[in-house]
Short mmCIF file of C-alpha atoms and ligand atoms in Angstrom, two decimals:
data_model
loop_
_atom_site.label_atom_id
_atom_site.label_comp_id
_atom_site.label_asym_id
_atom_site.label_seq_id
_atom_site.Cartn_x
_atom_site.Cartn_y
_atom_site.Cartn_z
CA UNK A 77 196.39 -55.77 40.02
CA UNK A 78 197.97 -52.27 40.38
CA UNK A 79 197.26 -50.20 37.27
CA UNK A 80 200.96 -49.50 36.63
CA UNK A 81 201.53 -53.22 36.05
CA UNK A 82 198.96 -53.31 33.28
CA UNK A 83 200.48 -52.78 29.83
CA UNK A 84 197.28 -52.99 27.76
CA UNK A 85 193.82 -52.34 29.13
CA UNK A 86 190.75 -53.07 27.03
CA UNK A 87 187.39 -52.16 28.54
CA UNK A 88 183.94 -52.69 27.04
CA UNK A 89 185.42 -52.24 23.57
CA UNK A 90 182.86 -52.14 20.78
CA UNK A 91 183.43 -51.57 17.07
CA UNK A 92 180.58 -51.21 14.64
CA UNK A 93 181.72 -50.70 11.05
CA UNK A 94 179.42 -48.59 8.91
CA UNK A 95 176.97 -50.45 6.69
CA UNK A 96 177.34 -53.73 8.59
CA UNK A 97 174.59 -55.39 10.62
CA UNK A 98 176.66 -57.01 13.31
CA UNK A 99 179.37 -55.34 15.42
CA UNK A 100 182.95 -56.58 14.81
CA UNK A 101 183.73 -56.18 18.55
CA UNK A 102 180.95 -56.58 21.12
CA UNK A 103 182.10 -55.14 24.44
CA UNK A 104 185.52 -56.79 24.87
CA UNK A 105 187.24 -56.49 28.24
CA UNK A 106 190.65 -57.88 29.18
CA UNK A 107 194.08 -56.70 30.24
CA UNK A 108 197.64 -57.67 29.38
CA UNK A 109 200.17 -57.57 32.19
CA UNK A 110 203.53 -55.91 31.86
CA UNK A 111 206.19 -58.50 30.89
CA UNK A 112 203.63 -60.98 29.60
CA UNK A 113 203.44 -62.70 26.22
CA UNK A 114 199.70 -62.66 25.59
CA UNK A 115 198.20 -64.75 22.80
CA UNK A 116 195.15 -63.57 20.86
CA UNK A 117 193.50 -66.43 19.01
CA UNK A 118 190.35 -66.86 17.02
CA UNK A 119 188.88 -67.94 13.69
CA UNK A 120 188.88 -65.74 10.58
CA UNK A 121 186.68 -62.71 11.02
CA UNK A 122 186.61 -63.00 14.83
CA UNK A 123 187.84 -59.43 15.32
CA UNK A 124 191.58 -59.81 15.95
CA UNK A 125 192.80 -57.29 13.37
CA UNK A 126 190.07 -54.86 14.36
CA UNK A 127 191.32 -55.04 17.97
CA UNK A 128 194.93 -54.53 16.87
CA UNK A 129 194.03 -51.56 14.69
CA UNK A 130 192.34 -49.92 17.68
CA UNK A 131 195.35 -50.71 19.91
CA UNK A 132 197.66 -49.14 17.32
CA UNK A 133 195.55 -45.99 17.13
CA UNK A 134 194.61 -46.67 13.48
CA UNK A 135 190.90 -47.13 14.13
CA UNK A 136 188.52 -45.56 16.63
CA UNK A 137 186.32 -47.69 18.86
CA UNK A 138 182.58 -47.09 18.63
CA UNK A 139 182.37 -47.44 22.40
CA UNK A 140 184.70 -48.40 25.23
CA UNK A 141 188.35 -47.87 25.90
CA UNK A 142 191.78 -49.17 24.96
CA UNK A 143 194.84 -47.95 26.87
CA UNK A 144 198.55 -48.69 26.52
CA UNK A 145 200.28 -47.93 29.83
CA UNK A 146 197.40 -45.69 30.79
CA UNK A 147 197.34 -43.73 27.51
CA UNK A 148 194.18 -43.86 25.46
CA UNK A 149 194.97 -45.21 22.00
CA UNK A 150 192.57 -42.71 20.45
CA UNK A 151 195.37 -40.19 20.97
CA UNK A 152 198.16 -41.66 18.84
CA UNK A 153 200.62 -38.86 19.63
CA UNK A 154 200.99 -40.09 23.20
CA UNK A 155 201.38 -43.66 22.07
CA UNK A 156 204.12 -44.12 19.56
CA UNK A 157 207.03 -44.12 22.03
CA UNK A 158 205.56 -47.05 23.95
CA UNK A 159 204.29 -49.11 21.09
CA UNK A 160 205.79 -51.17 18.23
CA UNK A 161 203.47 -52.94 15.79
CA UNK A 162 204.33 -55.77 13.41
CA UNK A 163 201.52 -55.96 10.86
CA UNK A 164 200.93 -59.05 8.78
CA UNK A 165 201.23 -57.00 5.62
CA UNK A 166 204.49 -55.20 4.97
CA UNK A 167 204.56 -51.45 5.61
CA UNK A 168 208.07 -51.11 4.17
CA UNK A 169 209.36 -49.54 0.95
CA UNK A 170 210.11 -52.35 -1.51
CA UNK A 171 212.58 -50.36 -3.63
CA UNK A 172 214.70 -49.25 -0.69
CA UNK A 173 217.24 -51.54 0.96
CA UNK A 174 216.73 -52.93 4.44
CA UNK A 175 219.17 -50.38 5.83
CA UNK A 176 217.56 -47.47 3.98
CA UNK A 177 214.12 -48.53 5.21
CA UNK A 178 215.25 -48.69 8.82
CA UNK A 179 217.17 -45.40 8.58
CA UNK A 180 214.10 -43.72 7.14
CA UNK A 181 211.96 -44.83 10.09
CA UNK A 182 214.79 -44.11 12.56
CA UNK A 183 214.74 -40.47 11.41
CA UNK A 184 210.95 -40.37 11.87
CA UNK A 185 211.32 -41.62 15.45
CA UNK A 186 214.38 -39.46 16.21
CA UNK A 187 216.41 -42.60 16.87
CA UNK A 188 220.24 -42.69 16.29
CA UNK A 189 220.88 -44.13 12.80
CA UNK A 190 223.36 -46.70 14.17
CA UNK A 191 220.43 -48.49 15.77
CA UNK A 192 219.34 -49.59 12.27
CA UNK A 193 222.65 -51.40 11.69
CA UNK A 194 222.60 -52.95 15.16
CA UNK A 195 219.13 -54.38 14.61
CA UNK A 196 219.98 -55.72 11.15
CA UNK A 197 222.95 -57.49 12.73
CA UNK A 198 220.86 -58.85 15.62
CA UNK A 199 218.30 -60.28 13.22
CA UNK A 200 220.83 -61.84 10.83
CA UNK A 201 220.12 -59.38 8.01
CA UNK A 202 223.49 -57.62 7.86
CA UNK A 203 224.46 -59.51 4.65
CA UNK A 204 221.32 -58.25 2.90
CA UNK A 205 221.36 -54.76 4.45
CA UNK A 206 222.09 -52.98 1.17
CA UNK A 207 219.82 -55.05 -1.08
CA UNK A 208 216.37 -53.77 -2.07
CA UNK A 209 213.82 -55.53 0.09
CA UNK A 210 211.90 -56.56 -3.04
CA UNK A 211 214.61 -59.26 -3.25
CA UNK A 212 214.09 -60.49 0.36
CA UNK A 213 212.42 -63.78 1.20
CA UNK A 214 209.20 -63.74 3.25
CA UNK A 215 211.12 -64.71 6.40
CA UNK A 216 213.67 -61.90 5.87
CA UNK A 217 210.87 -59.35 5.36
CA UNK A 218 209.18 -60.45 8.58
CA UNK A 219 212.46 -60.06 10.47
CA UNK A 220 212.90 -56.62 8.96
CA UNK A 221 209.35 -55.72 10.02
CA UNK A 222 210.29 -56.70 13.57
CA UNK A 223 213.44 -54.55 13.36
CA UNK A 224 211.30 -51.65 12.18
CA UNK A 225 208.86 -52.13 15.08
CA UNK A 226 211.71 -52.31 17.61
CA UNK A 227 213.70 -49.32 16.30
CA UNK A 228 212.53 -46.97 19.05
CA UNK A 229 212.78 -49.68 21.74
CA UNK A 230 209.07 -49.69 22.66
CA UNK A 231 207.72 -51.22 25.88
CA UNK A 232 204.92 -53.07 24.11
CA UNK A 233 205.15 -55.06 20.89
CA UNK A 234 201.96 -55.96 19.06
CA UNK A 235 202.30 -58.67 16.42
CA UNK A 236 199.67 -59.70 13.90
CA UNK A 237 200.41 -63.21 12.59
CA UNK A 238 204.20 -62.75 12.59
CA UNK A 239 204.98 -66.31 11.47
CA UNK A 240 202.13 -67.07 9.06
CA UNK A 241 203.45 -68.72 5.90
CA UNK A 242 206.99 -69.13 7.26
CA UNK A 243 208.94 -72.37 7.38
CA UNK A 244 209.75 -73.76 10.86
CA UNK A 245 213.32 -72.38 10.84
CA UNK A 246 212.24 -68.83 9.97
CA UNK A 247 209.37 -69.07 12.49
CA UNK A 248 211.89 -70.25 15.10
CA UNK A 249 214.03 -67.12 14.56
CA UNK A 250 210.95 -64.98 15.25
CA UNK A 251 210.03 -67.03 18.32
CA UNK A 252 213.52 -66.44 19.70
CA UNK A 253 213.20 -62.73 18.98
CA UNK A 254 209.93 -62.64 20.94
CA UNK A 255 211.49 -64.46 23.89
CA UNK A 256 214.57 -62.20 23.88
CA UNK A 257 212.42 -59.11 23.81
CA UNK A 258 210.28 -60.37 26.67
CA UNK A 259 213.42 -61.16 28.70
CA UNK A 260 213.97 -57.40 28.89
CA UNK A 261 210.72 -57.12 30.86
CA UNK A 262 208.72 -56.02 27.82
CA UNK A 263 205.23 -57.01 26.80
CA UNK A 264 204.10 -58.88 23.67
CA UNK A 265 200.56 -59.07 22.30
CA UNK A 266 200.63 -61.90 19.76
CA UNK A 267 197.78 -62.62 17.36
CA UNK A 268 198.25 -66.00 15.76
CA UNK A 269 196.47 -68.95 14.14
CA UNK A 270 199.25 -71.29 15.20
CA UNK A 271 198.12 -73.08 18.36
CA UNK A 272 201.49 -74.76 18.98
CA UNK A 273 203.19 -71.36 18.79
CA UNK A 274 200.71 -69.86 21.26
CA UNK A 275 201.05 -72.84 23.58
CA UNK A 276 204.83 -72.72 23.70
CA UNK A 277 205.27 -68.93 23.92
CA UNK A 278 202.32 -67.39 25.72
CA UNK A 279 201.77 -66.91 29.44
CA UNK A 280 198.05 -66.42 28.84
CA UNK A 281 195.84 -66.64 25.78
CA UNK A 282 192.45 -65.20 24.91
CA UNK A 283 190.14 -66.85 22.40
CA UNK A 284 187.99 -64.36 20.56
CA UNK A 285 184.93 -65.45 18.62
CA UNK A 286 182.43 -63.23 16.79
CA UNK A 287 183.71 -60.14 18.58
CA UNK A 288 183.55 -61.61 22.09
CA UNK A 289 186.07 -63.22 24.42
CA UNK A 290 185.16 -66.90 24.52
CA UNK A 291 187.88 -67.96 27.00
CA UNK A 292 190.95 -66.42 28.59
CA UNK A 293 193.55 -68.08 30.82
CA UNK A 294 196.91 -69.82 30.93
CA UNK A 295 197.22 -72.45 28.15
CA UNK A 296 197.67 -75.23 30.69
CA UNK A 297 194.48 -74.29 32.55
CA UNK A 298 192.45 -73.99 29.34
CA UNK A 299 193.70 -77.35 28.12
CA UNK A 300 192.67 -78.94 31.38
CA UNK A 301 189.24 -77.33 31.22
CA UNK A 302 188.44 -77.76 27.52
CA UNK A 303 190.94 -80.27 26.13
CA UNK A 304 190.63 -84.01 25.71
CA UNK A 305 193.70 -85.98 26.73
CA UNK A 306 193.71 -89.48 25.26
CA UNK A 307 195.59 -92.71 25.13
CA UNK A 308 196.55 -93.62 21.57
CA UNK A 309 196.85 -97.34 20.96
CA UNK A 310 198.05 -99.03 17.78
CA UNK A 311 196.28 -102.35 17.61
CA UNK A 312 196.26 -105.30 15.25
CA UNK A 313 193.16 -107.53 15.59
CA UNK A 314 193.67 -111.30 15.74
CA UNK A 315 194.04 -112.36 12.08
CA UNK A 316 192.78 -115.90 12.81
CA UNK A 317 189.45 -114.67 14.12
CA UNK A 318 187.16 -113.67 11.19
CA UNK A 319 184.89 -111.69 13.54
CA UNK A 320 187.68 -109.75 15.28
CA UNK A 321 187.37 -106.55 13.21
CA UNK A 322 183.55 -106.44 13.56
CA UNK A 323 183.80 -107.12 17.32
CA UNK A 324 186.33 -104.29 17.63
CA UNK A 325 184.01 -101.82 15.88
CA UNK A 326 181.09 -102.79 18.09
CA UNK A 327 183.18 -102.62 21.24
CA UNK A 328 184.56 -99.22 20.24
CA UNK A 329 181.02 -97.85 19.89
CA UNK A 330 179.95 -99.30 23.27
CA UNK A 331 183.09 -98.29 25.15
CA UNK A 332 183.31 -94.79 23.64
CA UNK A 333 186.63 -94.89 21.91
CA UNK A 334 187.50 -93.79 18.41
CA UNK A 335 188.77 -96.17 15.83
CA UNK A 336 190.81 -95.30 12.76
CA UNK A 337 192.07 -97.81 10.27
CA UNK A 338 195.74 -97.19 9.67
CA UNK A 339 197.79 -99.23 7.20
CA UNK A 340 196.73 -102.80 6.54
CA UNK A 341 195.27 -104.40 9.64
CA UNK A 342 196.60 -101.84 12.09
CA UNK A 343 194.05 -99.62 13.84
CA UNK A 344 194.82 -96.44 15.70
CA UNK A 345 192.51 -96.21 18.70
CA UNK A 346 191.95 -93.04 20.72
CA UNK A 347 190.70 -93.73 24.23
CA UNK A 348 189.68 -90.56 26.09
CA UNK A 349 191.38 -90.42 29.47
CA UNK A 350 188.30 -88.97 31.14
CA UNK A 351 186.47 -92.28 30.74
CA UNK A 352 186.31 -94.94 33.41
CA UNK A 353 187.62 -98.45 32.96
CA UNK A 354 190.78 -97.78 31.00
CA UNK A 355 192.39 -100.98 32.28
CA UNK A 356 189.37 -103.07 31.21
CA UNK A 357 189.51 -101.59 27.69
CA UNK A 358 193.18 -102.41 27.28
CA UNK A 359 192.49 -105.84 28.68
CA UNK A 360 189.70 -106.38 26.15
CA UNK A 361 192.04 -105.38 23.32
CA UNK A 362 194.90 -107.57 24.50
CA UNK A 363 192.61 -110.62 24.35
CA UNK A 364 191.51 -109.89 20.79
CA UNK A 365 194.74 -109.09 19.07
CA UNK A 366 198.07 -107.47 19.58
CA UNK A 367 198.67 -104.06 21.14
CA UNK A 368 201.60 -102.68 19.13
CA UNK A 369 202.19 -99.28 20.77
CA UNK A 370 200.60 -97.12 23.45
CA UNK A 371 201.27 -93.47 24.05
CA UNK A 372 199.46 -90.67 25.81
CA UNK A 373 198.32 -87.61 23.90
CA UNK A 374 198.14 -84.35 25.81
CA UNK A 375 195.11 -82.11 25.52
CA UNK A 376 195.90 -79.40 22.99
CA UNK A 377 195.08 -75.74 22.45
CA UNK A 378 193.69 -76.86 19.07
CA UNK A 379 191.00 -78.77 20.96
CA UNK A 380 190.35 -75.74 23.16
CA UNK A 381 189.99 -73.63 19.99
CA UNK A 382 187.41 -76.01 18.57
CA UNK A 383 185.51 -76.28 21.82
CA UNK A 384 185.27 -72.60 22.66
CA UNK A 385 184.84 -71.17 19.15
CA UNK A 386 183.06 -74.07 17.44
CA UNK A 387 185.32 -73.44 14.45
CA UNK A 388 187.28 -76.17 12.74
CA UNK A 389 191.01 -75.75 12.94
CA UNK A 390 193.56 -76.69 10.31
CA UNK A 391 196.40 -77.39 12.67
CA UNK A 392 199.81 -78.29 11.33
CA UNK A 393 201.45 -79.25 14.60
CA UNK A 394 202.22 -82.95 14.85
CA UNK A 395 201.23 -83.39 18.48
CA UNK A 396 197.68 -82.18 17.85
CA UNK A 397 195.53 -85.06 16.64
CA UNK A 398 191.89 -84.87 17.36
CA UNK A 399 190.09 -88.12 18.09
P1 ATP B 637 191.42 -62.87 10.17
O1 ATP B 637 191.91 -63.96 11.07
O2 ATP B 637 190.78 -63.42 8.93
O3 ATP B 637 192.45 -61.82 9.87
P2 ATP B 637 190.15 -61.18 12.17
O4 ATP B 637 189.90 -61.96 13.41
O5 ATP B 637 191.38 -60.34 12.12
O6 ATP B 637 190.15 -62.18 10.92
P3 ATP B 637 188.71 -58.77 11.51
O7 ATP B 637 189.50 -58.48 10.28
O8 ATP B 637 188.96 -57.91 12.70
O9 ATP B 637 188.85 -60.31 11.91
O10 ATP B 637 187.18 -58.70 11.12
C1 ATP B 637 186.13 -58.77 12.09
C2 ATP B 637 184.79 -58.49 11.39
O11 ATP B 637 184.75 -57.13 10.97
C3 ATP B 637 184.59 -59.34 10.13
O12 ATP B 637 183.22 -59.66 10.05
C4 ATP B 637 184.96 -58.40 9.01
O13 ATP B 637 184.26 -58.71 7.84
C5 ATP B 637 184.53 -57.06 9.58
N1 ATP B 637 185.36 -55.93 9.06
C6 ATP B 637 186.70 -55.79 9.20
N2 ATP B 637 187.11 -54.64 8.63
C7 ATP B 637 186.00 -54.05 8.12
C8 ATP B 637 185.75 -52.82 7.40
N3 ATP B 637 186.74 -51.97 7.12
N4 ATP B 637 184.48 -52.54 7.06
C9 ATP B 637 183.47 -53.39 7.36
N5 ATP B 637 183.63 -54.55 8.03
C10 ATP B 637 184.86 -54.89 8.40
#
C-alpha cells in the first residue's frame, strides 16, 4: 500500500514501564488505512491504552515507531493538527460550561470560536451549552469530549472506549458520529470492549493480548476463521417416555452438541454447524420429542475474542451466545 494512504503506522513498537518485569507492548506492528474505522480489542491490561498514549504523543516507546500520516508521534508539535483523541476519562473543566470548555480549547488550537457552537449544535448539546459540565450526564460528557476532539477538524480520531457505560441510545448517537466523521474520508482508531460495536462499525479489527497482536483482519474473515456458527434448537423431549431426558443427554455427548435446560421441559440445544450429520441429528430429535423452534446463530466476534486471547468475555449483545 502506498505510504500516503496509511494514516497510522505502528512498527515494532515496544513499551517497557520502569520497575515492571514484562513489557506492556512487545514489538507491535500494524497499520491503519486512511478512511478506515479500525477496531482495537483486547482484555484488560492487554496494552490498548499504552498504545493510544504513544499514538497521542503522551508516552514514549521504548523501541520502535509510531507515525500519524508520516509524522513520528514522539514529536507532538507536528501532530496536533492531524490528531483528535477522545480519552475514556474526561479532560474537560467541570466548573466551566460546555461552550466555555470548547471555546477555551478552540483558542488553544487557533480555531474560530463559532466552531464551538456549531459542534454543540451538531451533537445535540446546544440546550446545555451554558450549563456547567458537572451537571451533564455521562452520555452528554462523552459527546462533549468528541466535540473537543473534533474542534480543529483532525484527519485522524483516536477513541478510547467512547461508549463504555452508556445506554444504547447514547451509544447510538456516538456510533452515528463515528460514521458521519468517517464519511468525510477521515480515519478512526477505536478501542472498545464492545464486540457488537466493533463488528458493526469497523472495517478491520486487531485483537491485542499481553502486548502482542493476536489476530488482525476484517470482522467477517475473523469470524469465519475463529468463530463457531451453530444451529439453536428448542426441544421438548417426549413426556410419555421416562427415559427421553437421559437418552437426550447421552446422545448430546455422543453427537457433540450442547444441551441447556431452559424453562420446564424445554431444552435449548446448540449444534455446531461445522459438524457432519446435521440432518441425522435433527431427525433423531424429531423422533424423541417435539422440535419447537430452530434458528441459526452466526459466529460472533465475542467467540473470536475468546479464541484468540483465551480471555473470558462478558458480552452484553443479545446475538452473542456461546454454546
Ligand atoms: P484496560 O482495558 O484495562 O484499559 P489496556 O489494554 O488499556 O487495559 P494498559 O493500560 O495499556 O492495558 O496496560 C498494559 C500493561 O501495562 C498492564 O500490565 C499494566 O499494568 C501496565 N501499565 C500500564 N501503565 C503503567 C504504568 N504507568 N506503569 C507501570 N505499568 C503500567
